[in-house]
Amino acid sequence: KSGIYNFSGNYKFDGNGNVQSDPYGVPSLRIDSKVIDVLTAVNLEKGKQYKLDVQLSIAPFMWANLVEPSATLYWAEATSRDYHKEALDAAKKGDVIIFCGGISPRLEGEEMKLETTGFAHGDRTDLELPKVQEDLLKELLKTGKPIVYVNFSGSAIALNWENENLPAIVQAFYPGEAAGTALTRLLFGDFNPSGRLPITFYKSVNDLPDFQNYVMEGRTYRYFKGEALFAFGYGLSYTNFKYKILQTPASIATNGDSKVSVEVTNTGNRDGDEIVQLYISNKEATVPVPIRTLAGFKSVFLKAGETKKVEFILTPQNFSIIDKDYNRIVQSGTFQISVGGQQPDIKAIEVQKVVQAEMKVNGSAFAIKE
């Protein structure tokens, strides 16, 4: 049957019947030697024979002792189905819309043989959600149904419109085969989430230095001075927590350990886990230092209404800097200690989600051997 057929997999197909596998398993589909996308559409004529020359090689240092050499070729006839219309029709029948979107590990990665909008060799060239998804979300919003947006990605997405217009966002990363079960249990309240972001979600790629610039200034929670969309360490729960009675020593020696404690209370009506985070800011460093550094965190389970005391032990390493001679040392000075369920900001401090105290470090410079 003549028609357009879709090919996808770890091989190259030039449209003339020539197929060559990719030994490293990186999607690299081509027509006339030009990479066009992860999925390649090829026009095949009924009755015409196509010679398929398949070359398979296994990189010996990677896979030789792990798998038997094999090759599989998949193709499917292109469809004329209107998936956009099908999605809208399905949404109108439901009470709540769960929209699973984002990007794919087939798009983002290291040194991938892929060139497409928003990506270059697996690297991100912008932070936007693919336009086709955001356009569909805007149409779904017009239905008046509440929308839960589930974002699949291994990196930050600038979800500005989603944050402003949708009642719920779940950052799922790439969760694996049991994703559907896990999301169902989460959304139906079978368990209380306690995850915290291990990366910063920026509002725009314009907030960042050029990605070819590997200097850390202006990026990550330690050096980014702008307003993040979702900060490193951010996460929600089905209950609420408040902090009080942060206890720190007034001063310590440059070579001394110190104990920091705080009381955290579950002020909501559900049991849950809180991720207690401790950040240190060096206020008097003689060299450039991060805005703040995560010095420790602990997961604490609290029943509704319960209060627990959480303790951290800080060592000289936590207060150290790299001096102009590239030595790791602890200098005397003033340090701000922030403890809470997120990074410190004015609002978080006002509502007791974060508490702060200052600590003095006294004495001569102490060198840390590494």
Coordinates of C-alpha atoms in Angstrom, one line a residue:
K1 CA 0.0 0.0 0.0
S2 CA 1.5 3.3 -1.0
G3 CA 1.6 6.1 1.5
I4 CA 3.6 7.9 4.2
Y5 CA 5.2 5.6 6.8
N6 CA 6.7 6.6 10.1
F7 CA 10.1 5.2 11.1
S8 CA 11.7 5.5 14.5
G9 CA 14.5 3.8 16.3
N10 CA 18.2 3.7 16.6
Y11 CA 19.1 3.7 12.9
K12 CA 19.4 5.9 9.9
F13 CA 17.1 5.5 6.9
D14 CA 17.7 7.7 3.8
G15 CA 14.5 7.0 2.0
N16 CA 16.2 4.9 -0.7
G17 CA 16.2 1.7 1.4
N18 CA 19.6 2.2 3.0
V19 CA 19.5 1.5 6.8
Q20 CA 22.4 1.8 9.2
S21 CA 22.1 1.1 12.9
D22 CA 23.5 3.4 15.5
P23 CA 25.8 1.3 17.8
Y24 CA 25.4 3.7 20.7
G25 CA 21.6 3.7 20.8
V26 CA 21.2 7.4 20.1
P27 CA 18.1 8.2 18.0
S28 CA 19.5 9.6 14.7
L29 CA 16.9 9.3 11.9
R30 CA 17.7 10.9 8.6
I31 CA 16.3 11.6 5.1
D32 CA 18.9 12.4 2.5
S33 CA 21.5 12.4 5.3
K34 CA 19.8 15.3 7.1
V35 CA 18.6 14.9 10.6
I36 CA 15.0 16.0 10.8
D37 CA 13.6 14.7 14.1
V38 CA 13.3 11.6 16.3
L39 CA 10.5 10.4 14.0
T40 CA 11.0 10.2 10.3
A41 CA 8.2 10.1 7.7
V42 CA 9.1 8.3 4.4
N43 CA 6.9 7.9 1.3
L44 CA 6.8 4.3 0.2
E45 CA 5.2 3.1 -3.1
K46 CA 3.1 -0.1 -3.4
G47 CA 4.9 -2.8 -5.4
K48 CA 8.3 -1.2 -5.2
Q49 CA 11.1 -3.2 -3.6
Y50 CA 13.4 -1.5 -1.1
K51 CA 16.8 -2.9 -0.4
L52 CA 17.5 -2.7 3.3
D53 CA 21.2 -2.9 4.2
V54 CA 21.4 -3.3 8.0
Q55 CA 24.7 -2.8 9.7
L56 CA 24.8 -3.7 13.4
S57 CA 27.8 -3.2 15.7
I58 CA 28.0 -3.3 19.4
A59 CA 30.5 -1.1 21.2
P60 CA 32.6 -3.8 22.9
F61 CA 33.6 -1.8 25.9
M62 CA 30.0 -1.0 26.7
W63 CA 27.7 -3.9 25.8
A64 CA 29.6 -7.0 24.6
N65 CA 29.2 -8.9 27.9
L66 CA 25.7 -7.7 28.7
V67 CA 23.4 -8.4 25.6
E68 CA 23.2 -10.6 22.6
P69 CA 23.6 -8.6 19.4
S70 CA 20.2 -7.9 17.8
A71 CA 18.4 -5.5 15.5
T72 CA 14.7 -4.6 15.2
L73 CA 13.2 -2.4 12.5
Y74 CA 9.8 -0.8 13.2
W75 CA 7.5 1.2 11.0
A76 CA 3.9 2.2 10.9
E77 CA 1.6 3.8 8.4
A78 CA 1.1 7.4 9.1
T79 CA -2.3 8.3 10.4
S80 CA -4.7 11.1 9.5
R81 CA -6.2 11.1 13.0
D82 CA -6.8 14.6 14.5
Y83 CA -5.2 14.1 18.0
H84 CA -5.8 17.7 18.9
K85 CA -9.6 17.3 18.4
E86 CA -9.6 14.0 20.1
A87 CA -8.0 15.5 23.2
L88 CA -10.6 18.3 23.3
D89 CA -13.5 15.9 22.9
A90 CA -12.2 13.7 25.6
A91 CA -11.7 16.7 28.0
K92 CA -15.3 17.8 27.5
K93 CA -16.5 14.4 28.9
G94 CA -14.5 14.5 32.1
D95 CA -14.8 16.4 35.4
V96 CA -11.0 17.1 35.7
I97 CA -8.4 17.2 33.0
I98 CA -5.0 15.6 33.7
F99 CA -2.6 16.9 31.0
C100 CA 0.7 15.0 30.7
G101 CA 3.2 17.1 28.8
G102 CA 6.8 18.3 28.7
I103 CA 9.7 16.9 26.8
S104 CA 11.5 13.5 26.4
P105 CA 14.9 11.9 27.1
R106 CA 14.9 11.3 23.3
L107 CA 15.2 15.1 22.9
E108 CA 17.5 16.1 25.8
G109 CA 20.8 14.5 26.7
E110 CA 24.5 14.7 26.2
E111 CA 25.9 14.9 22.6
M112 CA 22.8 13.5 20.9
K113 CA 22.7 13.4 17.1
L114 CA 19.6 15.6 17.0
E115 CA 18.7 19.0 15.7
T116 CA 15.1 20.3 16.3
T117 CA 13.4 23.4 17.6
G118 CA 14.6 24.2 21.1
F119 CA 17.4 21.7 21.1
A120 CA 20.9 21.4 19.7
H121 CA 22.7 18.0 20.0
G122 CA 20.6 17.2 23.1
D123 CA 21.3 20.6 24.7
R124 CA 18.5 23.0 25.4
T125 CA 18.5 26.3 23.4
D126 CA 15.4 27.6 25.2
L127 CA 13.3 26.7 28.3
E128 CA 9.8 26.9 26.8
L129 CA 7.2 24.2 26.7
P130 CA 6.7 23.1 23.1
K131 CA 4.2 25.6 21.6
V132 CA 1.8 22.8 20.4
Q133 CA 1.3 21.8 24.0
E134 CA 0.8 25.2 25.4
D135 CA -1.7 26.0 22.6
L136 CA -3.7 22.9 23.5
L137 CA -3.6 23.8 27.2
K138 CA -5.0 27.2 26.5
E139 CA -7.9 25.6 24.6
L140 CA -8.5 23.1 27.4
L141 CA -8.7 26.0 29.9
K142 CA -11.6 27.4 27.9
T143 CA -13.7 24.3 28.9
G144 CA -13.8 25.5 32.4
K145 CA -12.6 22.2 33.8
P146 CA -9.9 22.2 36.4
I147 CA -6.5 21.1 34.9
V148 CA -3.7 19.2 36.5
Y149 CA -0.6 19.7 34.5
V150 CA 2.0 16.9 34.8
N151 CA 5.4 17.9 33.5
F152 CA 7.8 15.2 32.3
S153 CA 11.4 16.6 31.9
G154 CA 14.9 16.0 33.1
S155 CA 15.6 19.8 33.3
A156 CA 13.9 23.1 34.0
I157 CA 10.9 24.2 31.9
A158 CA 9.7 27.9 31.9
L159 CA 6.1 27.1 33.0
N160 CA 5.1 30.7 33.4
W161 CA 1.7 30.6 31.7
E162 CA 0.9 27.3 33.5
N163 CA 1.9 28.7 36.9
E164 CA -0.4 31.7 36.3
N165 CA -3.4 29.9 34.9
L166 CA -3.5 26.3 36.1
P167 CA -4.5 25.2 39.6
A168 CA -2.0 22.3 40.0
I169 CA 1.4 21.4 38.5
V170 CA 3.2 18.1 39.2
Q171 CA 6.9 17.9 38.3
A172 CA 7.3 14.2 37.5
F173 CA 10.8 14.2 35.8
Y174 CA 11.1 10.8 34.0
P175 CA 9.4 8.4 36.5
G176 CA 9.4 5.0 34.7
E177 CA 6.9 2.2 34.1
A178 CA 4.8 2.8 37.3
A179 CA 4.3 6.5 36.6
G180 CA 0.6 6.1 36.1
T181 CA 0.0 4.3 39.3
A182 CA 2.2 6.8 41.3
L183 CA 0.4 9.8 39.8
T184 CA -3.0 8.3 40.5
R185 CA -2.1 7.7 44.1
L186 CA -0.7 11.2 44.5
L187 CA -3.7 13.0 42.9
F188 CA -6.3 11.0 44.8
G189 CA -4.5 11.7 48.1
D190 CA -3.4 8.2 48.9
F191 CA -0.1 9.6 50.0
N192 CA 1.2 13.0 50.9
P193 CA 4.0 14.3 48.6
S194 CA 7.2 15.6 50.1
G195 CA 9.5 16.0 47.1
R196 CA 11.7 19.0 46.7
L197 CA 13.3 20.4 43.5
P198 CA 16.9 19.5 43.1
I199 CA 17.3 22.2 40.4
T200 CA 16.1 25.7 39.8
F201 CA 13.2 26.4 37.4
Y202 CA 14.0 29.8 35.7
K203 CA 11.4 32.1 34.2
S204 CA 13.3 32.5 30.9
V205 CA 16.5 31.5 29.2
N206 CA 17.2 35.3 29.1
D207 CA 17.7 35.1 32.9
L208 CA 20.8 32.9 32.4
P209 CA 24.3 33.5 31.0
D210 CA 25.1 31.8 27.7
F211 CA 25.2 28.0 28.0
Q212 CA 28.6 28.0 26.4
N213 CA 29.8 29.9 29.4
Y214 CA 30.7 27.4 32.1
V215 CA 31.3 30.0 34.9
M216 CA 28.7 29.4 37.6
E217 CA 28.0 33.1 38.1
G218 CA 24.4 33.9 37.5
R219 CA 23.1 30.3 37.6
T220 CA 22.0 27.7 40.1
Y221 CA 20.5 28.6 43.5
R222 CA 24.0 29.5 44.8
Y223 CA 24.6 32.3 42.4
F224 CA 21.3 33.3 40.7
K225 CA 20.2 36.7 41.9
G226 CA 17.0 36.9 40.0
E227 CA 13.5 35.7 40.9
A228 CA 13.1 32.0 40.1
L229 CA 9.9 30.5 38.9
F230 CA 10.3 27.6 41.2
A231 CA 13.4 27.7 43.4
F232 CA 15.8 24.9 44.3
G233 CA 14.4 23.1 47.4
Y234 CA 10.8 24.1 46.6
G235 CA 7.9 21.6 47.0
L236 CA 4.3 21.4 48.2
S237 CA 2.5 19.1 50.6
Y238 CA -1.2 18.4 51.4
T239 CA -0.5 19.8 54.9
N240 CA 1.4 22.8 56.3
F241 CA 4.4 23.2 58.5
K242 CA 5.7 26.1 60.7
Y243 CA 9.2 26.6 62.3
K244 CA 10.2 28.2 65.6
I245 CA 12.9 28.3 68.3
L246 CA 16.0 28.1 66.1
Q247 CA 18.9 27.5 68.5
T248 CA 22.5 28.2 67.5
P249 CA 25.6 29.0 69.5
A250 CA 26.4 32.8 69.5
S251 CA 29.9 32.1 68.4
I252 CA 32.2 29.2 67.6
A253 CA 35.9 28.8 66.8
T254 CA 37.1 28.5 63.2
N255 CA 38.1 24.9 63.9
G256 CA 35.1 24.0 65.9
D257 CA 31.8 22.0 65.4
S258 CA 28.4 23.4 66.3
K259 CA 24.9 22.1 66.9
V260 CA 21.9 23.8 65.4
S261 CA 18.3 22.8 66.3
V262 CA 14.9 23.9 65.4
E263 CA 11.3 23.0 66.2
V264 CA 8.9 22.2 63.3
T265 CA 5.2 21.7 63.7
N266 CA 2.7 20.1 61.4
T267 CA -0.1 22.7 61.5
G268 CA -2.4 21.0 59.0
N269 CA -4.9 18.2 59.3
R270 CA -3.0 15.5 57.5
D271 CA 0.1 13.5 58.5
G272 CA 3.1 14.2 56.3
D273 CA 6.9 14.3 55.8
E274 CA 8.7 17.7 55.9
I275 CA 12.1 18.2 54.3
V276 CA 13.9 20.4 56.7
Q277 CA 16.7 22.4 54.9
L278 CA 19.6 24.3 56.4
Y279 CA 21.3 27.0 54.4
I280 CA 24.4 29.0 55.3
S281 CA 25.3 32.5 54.0
N282 CA 28.8 34.0 54.5
K283 CA 28.3 37.7 55.2
E284 CA 32.0 38.8 55.5
A285 CA 34.0 36.6 53.1
T286 CA 37.2 38.1 51.6
V287 CA 36.6 36.4 48.3
P288 CA 33.5 35.9 46.1
V289 CA 31.2 33.2 47.7
P290 CA 27.8 31.8 46.9
I291 CA 24.6 33.7 48.0
R292 CA 23.9 30.7 50.2
T293 CA 24.8 27.0 50.4
L294 CA 22.7 24.0 51.4
A295 CA 24.6 22.6 54.4
G296 CA 22.2 19.8 55.3
F297 CA 18.6 18.5 55.1
K298 CA 16.5 15.9 56.9
S299 CA 13.2 14.2 56.2
V300 CA 10.9 14.3 59.2
F301 CA 7.6 12.6 59.5
L302 CA 5.0 14.5 61.6
K303 CA 1.5 13.6 62.5
A304 CA -1.2 16.3 62.2
G305 CA -0.5 18.7 65.1
E306 CA 2.8 17.1 66.1
T307 CA 6.0 19.1 66.9
K308 CA 9.5 17.7 66.6
K309 CA 12.9 19.0 67.4
V310 CA 15.4 18.6 64.5
E311 CA 19.2 18.9 65.0
F312 CA 22.1 19.4 62.6
I313 CA 25.8 19.2 63.3
L314 CA 27.9 21.8 61.4
T315 CA 31.6 21.3 60.9
P316 CA 34.4 23.7 59.7
Q317 CA 33.8 22.4 56.2
N318 CA 30.4 24.0 56.2
F319 CA 31.9 27.4 56.9
S320 CA 34.9 27.1 54.6
I321 CA 35.9 29.1 51.5
I322 CA 38.5 28.8 48.8
D323 CA 41.0 31.6 49.2
K324 CA 42.9 33.5 46.5
D325 CA 45.7 30.9 46.8
Y326 CA 43.1 28.0 46.2
N327 CA 43.3 26.8 49.8
R328 CA 40.2 25.7 51.6
I329 CA 40.1 27.7 54.9
V330 CA 37.7 28.9 57.5
Q331 CA 37.9 32.6 58.3
S332 CA 36.4 34.5 61.1
G333 CA 33.2 36.4 60.3
T334 CA 29.4 36.5 60.5
F335 CA 27.3 33.8 59.0
Q336 CA 23.5 33.7 58.6
I337 CA 21.8 30.4 59.4
S338 CA 18.5 29.7 57.7
V339 CA 16.4 26.7 58.5
G340 CA 13.0 25.8 56.9
G341 CA 11.1 23.9 54.3
Q342 CA 12.6 26.0 51.5
Q343 CA 15.1 28.6 50.7
P344 CA 14.8 31.8 52.8
D345 CA 12.8 34.8 51.5
I346 CA 10.8 37.6 53.1
K347 CA 7.4 35.9 52.7
A348 CA 8.7 32.5 54.0
I349 CA 10.1 34.2 57.1
E350 CA 6.8 36.1 57.7
V351 CA 4.7 33.0 57.7
Q352 CA 7.3 31.0 59.7
K353 CA 8.2 28.6 56.9
V354 CA 11.8 29.6 57.5
V355 CA 13.6 30.9 60.6
Q356 CA 17.0 32.6 60.8
A357 CA 19.8 33.4 63.2
E358 CA 23.3 34.9 62.9
M359 CA 26.4 33.1 64.2
K360 CA 29.9 34.5 64.7
V361 CA 33.0 32.4 63.8
N362 CA 36.1 33.6 65.7
G363 CA 39.8 32.9 65.6
S364 CA 42.6 32.7 63.2
A365 CA 42.2 31.2 59.8
F366 CA 41.9 27.4 59.9
A367 CA 43.1 25.3 57.0
I368 CA 41.2 22.2 56.0
K369 CA 43.2 19.4 54.4
E370 CA 41.5 17.8 51.5

